[in-house]
Coordinates of C-alpha atoms and ligand atoms in Angstrom, one line a residue:
X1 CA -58.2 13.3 -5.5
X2 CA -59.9 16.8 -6.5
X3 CA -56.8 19.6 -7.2
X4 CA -55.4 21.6 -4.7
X5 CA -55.6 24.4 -7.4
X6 CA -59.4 23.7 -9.2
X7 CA -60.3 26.9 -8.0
X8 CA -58.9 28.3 -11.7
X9 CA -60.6 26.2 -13.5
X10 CA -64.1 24.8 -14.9
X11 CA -63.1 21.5 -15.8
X12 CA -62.0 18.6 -14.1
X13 CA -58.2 17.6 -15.7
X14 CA -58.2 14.9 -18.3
X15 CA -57.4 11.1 -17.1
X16 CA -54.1 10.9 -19.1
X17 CA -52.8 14.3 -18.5
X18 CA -53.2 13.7 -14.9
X19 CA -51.4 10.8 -15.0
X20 CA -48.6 12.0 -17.4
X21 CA -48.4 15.2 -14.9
X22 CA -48.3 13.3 -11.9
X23 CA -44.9 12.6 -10.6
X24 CA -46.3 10.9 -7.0
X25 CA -44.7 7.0 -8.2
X26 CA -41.2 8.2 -8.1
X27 CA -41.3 10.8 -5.9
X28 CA -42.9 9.3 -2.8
X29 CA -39.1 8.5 -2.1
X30 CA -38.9 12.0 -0.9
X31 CA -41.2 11.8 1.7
X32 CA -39.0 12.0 4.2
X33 CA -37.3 15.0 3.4
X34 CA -40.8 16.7 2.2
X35 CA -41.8 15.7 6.2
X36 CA -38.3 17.0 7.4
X37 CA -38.5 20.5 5.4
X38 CA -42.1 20.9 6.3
X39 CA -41.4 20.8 10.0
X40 CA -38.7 23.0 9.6
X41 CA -41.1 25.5 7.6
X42 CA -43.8 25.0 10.2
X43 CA -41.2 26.1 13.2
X44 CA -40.7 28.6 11.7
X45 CA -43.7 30.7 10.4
X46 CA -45.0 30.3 14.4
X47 CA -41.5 31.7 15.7
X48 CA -42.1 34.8 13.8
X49 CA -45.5 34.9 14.2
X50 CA -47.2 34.1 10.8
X51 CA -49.1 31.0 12.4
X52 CA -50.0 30.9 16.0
X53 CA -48.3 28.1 18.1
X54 CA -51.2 25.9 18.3
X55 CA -51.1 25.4 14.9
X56 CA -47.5 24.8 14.5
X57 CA -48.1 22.1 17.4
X58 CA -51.2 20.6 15.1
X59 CA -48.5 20.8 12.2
X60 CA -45.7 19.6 14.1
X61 CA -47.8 16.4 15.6
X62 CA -50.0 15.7 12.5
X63 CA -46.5 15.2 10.5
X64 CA -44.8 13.2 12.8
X65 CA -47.7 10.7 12.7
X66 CA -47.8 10.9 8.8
X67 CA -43.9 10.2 9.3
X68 CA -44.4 7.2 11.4
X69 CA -47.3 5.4 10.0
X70 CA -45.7 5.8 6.3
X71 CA -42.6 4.2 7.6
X72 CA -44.7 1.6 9.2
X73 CA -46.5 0.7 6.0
X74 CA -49.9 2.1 8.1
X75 CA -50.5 4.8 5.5
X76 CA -49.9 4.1 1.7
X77 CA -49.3 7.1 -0.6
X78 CA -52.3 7.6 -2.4
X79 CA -51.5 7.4 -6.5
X80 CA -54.0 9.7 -7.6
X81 CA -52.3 12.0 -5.9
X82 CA -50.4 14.9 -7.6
X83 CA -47.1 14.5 -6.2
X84 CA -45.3 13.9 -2.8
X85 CA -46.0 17.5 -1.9
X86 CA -49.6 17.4 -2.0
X87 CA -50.5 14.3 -0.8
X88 CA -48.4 14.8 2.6
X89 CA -49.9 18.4 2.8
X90 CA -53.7 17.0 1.7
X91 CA -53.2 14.1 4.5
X92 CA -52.1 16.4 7.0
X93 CA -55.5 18.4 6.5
X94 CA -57.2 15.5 6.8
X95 CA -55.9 15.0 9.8
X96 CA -55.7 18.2 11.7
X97 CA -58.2 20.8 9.6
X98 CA -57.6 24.4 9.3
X99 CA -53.9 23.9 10.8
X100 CA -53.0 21.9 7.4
X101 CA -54.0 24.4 5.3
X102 CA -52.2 27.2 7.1
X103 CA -48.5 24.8 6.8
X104 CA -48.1 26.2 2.4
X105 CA -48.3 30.1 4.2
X106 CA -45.0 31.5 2.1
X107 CA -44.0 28.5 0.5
X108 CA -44.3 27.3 -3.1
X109 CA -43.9 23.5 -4.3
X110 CA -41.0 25.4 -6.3
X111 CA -39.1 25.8 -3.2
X112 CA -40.4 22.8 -1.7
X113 CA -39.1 20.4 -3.8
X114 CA -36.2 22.3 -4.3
X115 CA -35.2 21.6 -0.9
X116 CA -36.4 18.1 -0.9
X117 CA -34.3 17.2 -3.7
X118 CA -31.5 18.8 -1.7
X119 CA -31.7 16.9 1.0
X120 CA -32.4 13.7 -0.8
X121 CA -29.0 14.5 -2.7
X122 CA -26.6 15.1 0.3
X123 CA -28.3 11.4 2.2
X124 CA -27.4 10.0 -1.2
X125 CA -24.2 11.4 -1.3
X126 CA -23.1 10.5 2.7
X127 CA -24.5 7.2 2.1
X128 CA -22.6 6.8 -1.5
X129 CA -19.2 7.9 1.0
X130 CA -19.5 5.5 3.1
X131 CA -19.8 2.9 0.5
X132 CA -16.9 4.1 -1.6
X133 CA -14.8 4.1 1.8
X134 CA -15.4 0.5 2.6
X135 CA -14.6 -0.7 -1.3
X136 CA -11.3 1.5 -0.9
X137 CA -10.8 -0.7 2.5
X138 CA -11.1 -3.9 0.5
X139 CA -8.6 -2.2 -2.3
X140 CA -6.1 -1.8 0.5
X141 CA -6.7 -5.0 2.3
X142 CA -5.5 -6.5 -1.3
X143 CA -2.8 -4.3 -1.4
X144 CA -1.6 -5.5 2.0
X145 CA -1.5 -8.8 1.3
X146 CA 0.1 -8.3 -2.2
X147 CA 3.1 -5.4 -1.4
X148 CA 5.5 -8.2 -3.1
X149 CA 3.0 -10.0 -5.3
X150 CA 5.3 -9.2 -8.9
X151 CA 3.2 -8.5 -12.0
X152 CA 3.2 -7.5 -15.4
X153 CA 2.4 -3.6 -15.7
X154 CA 1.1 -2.6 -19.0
X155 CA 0.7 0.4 -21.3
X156 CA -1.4 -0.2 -24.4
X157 CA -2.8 -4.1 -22.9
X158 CA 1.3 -4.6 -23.5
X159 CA 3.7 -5.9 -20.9
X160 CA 6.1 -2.7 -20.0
X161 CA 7.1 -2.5 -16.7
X162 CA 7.4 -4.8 -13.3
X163 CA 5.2 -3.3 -10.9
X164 CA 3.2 -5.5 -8.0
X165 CA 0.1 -6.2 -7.8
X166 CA -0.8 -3.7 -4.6
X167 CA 0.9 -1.0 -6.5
X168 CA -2.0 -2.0 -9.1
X169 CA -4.9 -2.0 -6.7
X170 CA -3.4 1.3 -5.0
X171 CA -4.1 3.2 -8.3
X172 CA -7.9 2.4 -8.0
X173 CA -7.4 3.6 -4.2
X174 CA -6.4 7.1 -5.6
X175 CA -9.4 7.5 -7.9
X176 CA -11.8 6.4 -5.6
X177 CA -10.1 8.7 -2.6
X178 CA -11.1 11.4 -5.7
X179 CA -14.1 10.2 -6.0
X180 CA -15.1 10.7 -2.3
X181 CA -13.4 14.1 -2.8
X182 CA -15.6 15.0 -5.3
X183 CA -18.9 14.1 -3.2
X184 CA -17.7 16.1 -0.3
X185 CA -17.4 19.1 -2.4
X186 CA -20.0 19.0 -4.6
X187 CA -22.1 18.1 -0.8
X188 CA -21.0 21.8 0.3
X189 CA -22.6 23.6 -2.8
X190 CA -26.1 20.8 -1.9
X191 CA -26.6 21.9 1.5
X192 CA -27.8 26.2 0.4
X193 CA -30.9 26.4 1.1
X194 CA -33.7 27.0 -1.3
X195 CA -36.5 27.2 1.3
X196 CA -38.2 30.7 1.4
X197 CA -37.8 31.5 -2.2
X198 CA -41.2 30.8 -2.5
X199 CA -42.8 30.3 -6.1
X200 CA -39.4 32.2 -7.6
X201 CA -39.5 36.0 -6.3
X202 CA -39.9 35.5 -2.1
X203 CA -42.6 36.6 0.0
X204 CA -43.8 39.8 1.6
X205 CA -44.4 37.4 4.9
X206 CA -41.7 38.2 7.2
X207 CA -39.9 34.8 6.7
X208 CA -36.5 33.8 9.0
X209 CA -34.8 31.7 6.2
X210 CA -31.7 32.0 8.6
X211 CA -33.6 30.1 11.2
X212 CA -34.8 27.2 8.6
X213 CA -30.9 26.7 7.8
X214 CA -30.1 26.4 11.0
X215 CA -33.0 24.0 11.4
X216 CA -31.8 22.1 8.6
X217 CA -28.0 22.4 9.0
X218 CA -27.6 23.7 6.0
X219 CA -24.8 25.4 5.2
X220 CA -26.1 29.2 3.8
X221 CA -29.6 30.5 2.5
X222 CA -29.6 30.9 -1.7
X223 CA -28.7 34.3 -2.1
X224 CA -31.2 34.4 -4.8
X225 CA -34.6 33.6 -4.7
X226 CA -35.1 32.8 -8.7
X227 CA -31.9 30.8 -8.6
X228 CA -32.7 29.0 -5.8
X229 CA -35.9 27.3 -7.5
X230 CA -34.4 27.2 -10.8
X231 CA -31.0 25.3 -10.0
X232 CA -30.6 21.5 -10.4
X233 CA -26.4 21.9 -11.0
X234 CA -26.4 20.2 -7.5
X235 CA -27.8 17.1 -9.0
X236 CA -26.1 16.9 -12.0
X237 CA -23.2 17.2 -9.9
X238 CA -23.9 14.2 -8.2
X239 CA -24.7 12.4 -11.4
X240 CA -21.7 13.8 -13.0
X241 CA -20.1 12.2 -9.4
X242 CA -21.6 9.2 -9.8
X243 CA -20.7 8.3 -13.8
X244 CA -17.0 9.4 -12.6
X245 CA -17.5 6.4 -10.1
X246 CA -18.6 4.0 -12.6
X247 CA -15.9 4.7 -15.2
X248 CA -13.7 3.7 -12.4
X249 CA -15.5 0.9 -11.6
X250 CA -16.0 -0.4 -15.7
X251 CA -11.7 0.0 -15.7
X252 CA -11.9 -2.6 -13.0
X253 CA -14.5 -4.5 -14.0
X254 CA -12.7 -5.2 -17.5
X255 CA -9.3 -5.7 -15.4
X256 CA -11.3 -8.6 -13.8
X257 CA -12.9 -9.7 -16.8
X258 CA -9.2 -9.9 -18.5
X259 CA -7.8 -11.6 -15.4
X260 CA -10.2 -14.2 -14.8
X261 CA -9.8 -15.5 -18.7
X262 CA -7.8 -18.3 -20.0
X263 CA -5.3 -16.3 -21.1
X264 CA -4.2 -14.6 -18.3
X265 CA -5.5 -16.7 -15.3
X266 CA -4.3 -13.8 -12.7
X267 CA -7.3 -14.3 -11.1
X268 CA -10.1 -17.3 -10.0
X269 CA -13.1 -15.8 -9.1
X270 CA -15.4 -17.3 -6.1
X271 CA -18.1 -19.4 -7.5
X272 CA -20.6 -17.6 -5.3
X273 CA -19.4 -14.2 -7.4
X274 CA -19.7 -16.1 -10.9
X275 CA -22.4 -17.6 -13.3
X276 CA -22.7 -20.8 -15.3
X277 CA -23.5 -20.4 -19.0
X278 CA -27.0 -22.6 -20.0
X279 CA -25.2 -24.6 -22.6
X280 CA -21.2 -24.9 -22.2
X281 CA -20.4 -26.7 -18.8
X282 CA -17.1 -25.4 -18.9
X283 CA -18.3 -21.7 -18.4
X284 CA -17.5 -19.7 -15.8
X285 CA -18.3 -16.3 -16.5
X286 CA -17.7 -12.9 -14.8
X287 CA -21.2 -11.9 -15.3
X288 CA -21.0 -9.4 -11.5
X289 CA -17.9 -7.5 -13.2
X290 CA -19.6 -7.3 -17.1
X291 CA -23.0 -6.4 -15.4
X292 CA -21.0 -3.5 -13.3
X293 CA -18.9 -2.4 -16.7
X294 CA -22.1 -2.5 -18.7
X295 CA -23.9 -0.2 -16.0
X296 CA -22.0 2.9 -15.9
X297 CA -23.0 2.9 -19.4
X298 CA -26.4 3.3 -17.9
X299 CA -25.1 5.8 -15.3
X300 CA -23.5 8.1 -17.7
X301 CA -27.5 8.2 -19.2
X302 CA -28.4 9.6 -16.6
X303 CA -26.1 12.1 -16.2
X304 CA -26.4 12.9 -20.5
X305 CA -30.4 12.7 -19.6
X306 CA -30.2 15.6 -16.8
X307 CA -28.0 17.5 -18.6
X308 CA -30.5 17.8 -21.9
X309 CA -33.2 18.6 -19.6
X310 CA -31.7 21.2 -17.8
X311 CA -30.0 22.6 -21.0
X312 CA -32.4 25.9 -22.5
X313 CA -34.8 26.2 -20.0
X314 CA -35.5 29.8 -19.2
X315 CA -35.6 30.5 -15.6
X316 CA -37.4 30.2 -13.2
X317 CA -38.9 26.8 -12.4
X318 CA -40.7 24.7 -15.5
X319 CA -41.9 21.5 -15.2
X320 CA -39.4 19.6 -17.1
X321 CA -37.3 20.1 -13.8
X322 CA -39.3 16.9 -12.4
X323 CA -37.4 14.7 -15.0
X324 CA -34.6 15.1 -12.3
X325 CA -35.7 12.5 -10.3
X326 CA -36.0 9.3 -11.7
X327 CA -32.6 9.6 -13.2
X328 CA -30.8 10.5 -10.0
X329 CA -32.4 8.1 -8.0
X330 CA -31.3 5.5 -11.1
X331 CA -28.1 6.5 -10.4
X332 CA -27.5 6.4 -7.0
X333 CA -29.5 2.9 -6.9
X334 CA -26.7 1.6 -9.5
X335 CA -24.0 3.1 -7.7
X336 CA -25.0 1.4 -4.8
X337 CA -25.6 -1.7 -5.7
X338 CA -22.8 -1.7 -7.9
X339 CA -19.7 -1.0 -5.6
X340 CA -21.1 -3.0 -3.0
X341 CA -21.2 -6.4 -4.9
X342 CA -18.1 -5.7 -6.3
X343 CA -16.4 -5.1 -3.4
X344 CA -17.7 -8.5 -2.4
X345 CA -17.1 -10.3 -5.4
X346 CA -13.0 -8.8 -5.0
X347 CA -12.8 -9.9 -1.2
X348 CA -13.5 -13.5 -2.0
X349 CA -10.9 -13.7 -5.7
X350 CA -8.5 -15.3 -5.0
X351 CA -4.9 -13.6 -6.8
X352 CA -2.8 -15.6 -8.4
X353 CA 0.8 -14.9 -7.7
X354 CA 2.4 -17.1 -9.7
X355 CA 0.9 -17.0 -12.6
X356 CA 1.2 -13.2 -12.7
X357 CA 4.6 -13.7 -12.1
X358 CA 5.2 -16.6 -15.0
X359 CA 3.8 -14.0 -17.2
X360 CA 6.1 -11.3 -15.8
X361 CA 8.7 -13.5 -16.7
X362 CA 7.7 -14.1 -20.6
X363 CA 7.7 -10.8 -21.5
X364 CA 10.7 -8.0 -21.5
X365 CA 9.7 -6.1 -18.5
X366 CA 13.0 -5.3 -17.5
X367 CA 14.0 -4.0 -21.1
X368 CA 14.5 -0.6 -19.6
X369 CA 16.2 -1.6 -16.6
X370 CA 18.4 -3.1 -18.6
X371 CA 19.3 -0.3 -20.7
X372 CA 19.3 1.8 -17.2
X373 CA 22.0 -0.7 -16.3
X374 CA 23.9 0.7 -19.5
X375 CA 23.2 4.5 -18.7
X376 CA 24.7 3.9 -15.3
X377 CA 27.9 2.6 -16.6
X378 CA 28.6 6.0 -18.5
X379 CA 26.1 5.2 -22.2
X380 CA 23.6 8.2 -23.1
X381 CA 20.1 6.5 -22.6
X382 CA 19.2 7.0 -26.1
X383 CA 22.3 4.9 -27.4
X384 CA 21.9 2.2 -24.8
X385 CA 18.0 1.9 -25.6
X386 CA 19.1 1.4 -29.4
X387 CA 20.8 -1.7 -28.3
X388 CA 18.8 -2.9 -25.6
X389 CA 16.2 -3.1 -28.7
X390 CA 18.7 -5.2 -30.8
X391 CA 18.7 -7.5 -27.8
X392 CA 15.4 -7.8 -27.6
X393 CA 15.3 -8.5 -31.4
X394 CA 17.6 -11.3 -31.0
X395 CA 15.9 -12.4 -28.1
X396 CA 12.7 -12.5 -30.0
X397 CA 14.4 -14.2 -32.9
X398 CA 16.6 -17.0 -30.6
X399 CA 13.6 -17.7 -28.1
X400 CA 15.6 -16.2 -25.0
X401 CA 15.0 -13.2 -22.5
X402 CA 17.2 -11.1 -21.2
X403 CA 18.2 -13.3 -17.7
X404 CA 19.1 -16.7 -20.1
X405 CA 21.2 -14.4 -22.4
X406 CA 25.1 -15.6 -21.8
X407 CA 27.3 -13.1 -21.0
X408 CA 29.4 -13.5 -23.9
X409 CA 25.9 -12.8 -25.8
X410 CA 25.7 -9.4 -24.1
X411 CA 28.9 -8.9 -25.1
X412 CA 28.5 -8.7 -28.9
X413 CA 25.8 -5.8 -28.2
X414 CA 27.9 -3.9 -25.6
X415 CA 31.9 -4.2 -23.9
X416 CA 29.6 -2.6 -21.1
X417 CA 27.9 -5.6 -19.9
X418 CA 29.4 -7.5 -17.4
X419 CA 28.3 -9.8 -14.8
X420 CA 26.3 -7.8 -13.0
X421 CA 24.0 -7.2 -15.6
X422 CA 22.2 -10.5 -14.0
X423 CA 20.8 -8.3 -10.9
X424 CA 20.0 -5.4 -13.1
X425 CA 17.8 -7.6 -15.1
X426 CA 16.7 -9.3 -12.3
X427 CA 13.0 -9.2 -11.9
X428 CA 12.8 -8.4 -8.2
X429 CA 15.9 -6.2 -8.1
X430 CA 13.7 -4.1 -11.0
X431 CA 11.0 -4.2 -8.6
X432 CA 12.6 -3.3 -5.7
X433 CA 14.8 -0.7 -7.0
X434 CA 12.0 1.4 -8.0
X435 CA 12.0 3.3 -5.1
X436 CA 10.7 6.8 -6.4
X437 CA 7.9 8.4 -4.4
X438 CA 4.7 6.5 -6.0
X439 CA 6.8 3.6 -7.5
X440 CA 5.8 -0.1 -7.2
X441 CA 8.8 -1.0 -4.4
X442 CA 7.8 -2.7 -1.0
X443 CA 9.0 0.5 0.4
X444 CA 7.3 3.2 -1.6
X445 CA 3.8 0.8 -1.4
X446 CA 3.7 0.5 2.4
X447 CA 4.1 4.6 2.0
X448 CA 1.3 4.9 0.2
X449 CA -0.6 2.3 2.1
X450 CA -0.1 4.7 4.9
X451 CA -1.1 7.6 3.2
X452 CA -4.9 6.3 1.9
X453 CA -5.1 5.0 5.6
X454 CA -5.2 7.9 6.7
X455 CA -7.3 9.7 3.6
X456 CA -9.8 7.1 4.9
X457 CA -9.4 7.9 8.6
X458 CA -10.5 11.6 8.3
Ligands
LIG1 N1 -43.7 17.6 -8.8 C1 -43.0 18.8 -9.1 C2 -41.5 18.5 -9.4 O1 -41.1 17.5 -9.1 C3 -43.1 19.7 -7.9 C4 -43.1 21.1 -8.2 C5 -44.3 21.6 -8.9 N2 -44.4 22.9 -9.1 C6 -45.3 23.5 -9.9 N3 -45.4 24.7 -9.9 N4 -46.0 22.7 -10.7 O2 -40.8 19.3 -9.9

């Protein structure tokens, strides 16, 4: 395809710059939003009179057509082609003449793609939203199910506390509900439009950028016309979203990867949601939740990727700036395709409530109840935490934890102990008692059951 721009110059471009210049293979993606803004633009230059209505009609009807027969597969994108931007605008003037040339009147591909990426950022990000709210629906559908499922909390991989497994799965909740946060906000900052900038210092055309917003539903115009064609922060904010995602998910995903071993056996995964290994027939390995851990490695690439780029380059627009496309769209491919599997893979695991609770058991998890026990009958808490530890010590030492200790044991640590040191100690009564705002109780759970509920309902 000859250059929109030859005019310049006396040679014809060579083979392999074209092709290391040409950005048309990933960015045909945006072809959509390229269509969108351009019909936008077009409306525009007729209402205030740079184009004549006719044309805008020719515009308006020769992009639709493009629209449809690209979604239909009728028209393919031509790879010779600079970039998404010229090939719609060079098909359109094939199609309808002298209208198609009139459609780049004040407009530069600076703001074009600009406002393309835009728009490609806040689909991504409303379609990311949706996913995250349906993996937080599975989260609390676990939780649900699990508001007096008793397990081993840790702190450093180590037993510490009781807690249940829906006060477990309620924690992911709250990042995730931070996540989605995070998109909306970052969203508001997306949606300023860029359109009308121009190359990087406006137009003397008298452009209605107002009327283009509007058009759009954006939210405001760029208040600046060399910002507006220099700024990518709105997609490294959505790639600084996304790697914020996928640390959540890898926590998970190692969570899963710990539970479905030997050695803890909290979980059995579905068969559909594991893999075989080629040579051991005993293997069945977590390969979904390793794959998801191993890709927000990739994610936060991306993210490290987009910020190099951007990082030095003098304003206004350079061509680095189209290296922000194939990471994002990386990115939000992962993300995708990420927390939809797992969500999957986690609505068909089957918990295992007593072996979480067997474990529960093993370990000391009710050490500090125990010494709470102590504080309550009139000890300071560091005195009675100095000889809950001897207990555990002799514990440790006489294979025994702390509810098949005989009372006249407790006794030699503390006159204190008494009989009802057996419900302190008690697993569920540590469980149940902790009914703080937040804590693992039945009581405080269903609370903040209700509470993502309705984070999700809004
Ligand atoms: N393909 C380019 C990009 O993605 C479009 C903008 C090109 N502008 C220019 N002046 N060369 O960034």
């Amino acid at each position: 395809m000859s250059k929109m721009w030859d005019g310049r110059f006396g040679k014809e471009i060579d083979k392999d710059v074209n092709d290391f210049n040409s950005s048309i293979m990933f960015d045909k993606r945006l072809y959509e939003e390229d269509i969108k803004g351009s019909l936008a633009h077009a409306a525009m230059l007729a209402a205030v009179g740079i184009i004549s209505y006719d044309d805008s009609q020719l515009i308006t009807d020769g992009l639709t057509a493009i629209l449809d027969d690209l979604n239909s597969g009728k028209l393919v994108f031509d790879m010779t082609a600079e970039d998404i931007h010229m090939f719609i605008e060079a098909e359109l003037t094939k199609r309808v003449g002298d209208a198609g040339k009139r459609l780049h009147t004040a407009r530069s591909r600076n703001d074009q793609v600009a406002l393309d990426m835009r728009m490609y950022v806040v689909k991504e990000t409303n379609a990311i939203i949706e996913i995250i709210k349906s993996f937080i629906k599975t989260l609390v559908g676990i939780a649900e199910k699990n508001t007096s499922t008793l397990m081993p909390g840790y702190t450093h991989l180590q037993q510490a506390q009781p807690v249940t497994l829906a006060e477990h799965m309620l924690a992911y909740c709250a990042m995730f509900l931070r996540d989605i946060d995070r998109l909306n906000d970052s969203k508001k900052r997306t949606l300023v439009l860029p359109l009308g900038a121009c190359a990087l210092a406006g137009t003397t055309f008298p452009i209605d950028r107002q009327y283009v917003k509007d058009k759009l539903d954006f939210n405001e115009v760029g208040f600046n016309s060399m910002d507006c064609v220099s700024d990518r922060d709105f997609v490294i904010e959505l790639l600084s979203n996304i790697a914020l995602i996928m640390v959540h998910i890898s926590r998970l995903a190692e969570e899963v990867i710990l539970w479905a071993s030997a050695e803890f056996k909290f979980i059995e995964l579905d068969d559909a949601y594991a893999t075989g290994s080629s040579i051991m027939p005993n293997k069945k390995n977590p390969d979904v939740a390793e794959l998801a851990r191993g890709k927000s490695g990739r994610v936060i690439g991306d993210l490290m990727g987009m910020l190099a780029v951007m990082k030095g380059i003098p304003l206004a627009y350079n061509k680095d700036m189209q290296e922000d496309k194939e990471c994002l769209f990386d990115a939000a491919d992962t993300v995708k395709q990420v927390v939809t599997i797992f969500g999957k893979m986690l609505e068909t695991t089957t918990f295992s409530d007593g072996n979480m609770a067997k474990d529960a058991e093993k370990g000391f998890i009710n050490a500090t109840d125990c010494a709470d026990y102590l504080v309550k009958k009139g000890l300071p808490f560091r005195t009675a935490y100095k000889i809950v530890g001897s207990i555990i010590g002799y514990c440790i030492k006489n294979g025994k934890v702390l509810t098949s200790m005989t009372l006249d044991e407790y006794k030699e640590f503390s006159e204190f102990f008494d009989k009802d040191v057996y419900d302190a100690v008690n697993l569920n009564t540590c469980l149940n008692k902790r009914t703080s705002e937040g804590a693992p109780s039945k009581v405080s759970v269903e609370k903040q059951i209700k509470t993502v509920k309705g984070k999700l309902g809004k």
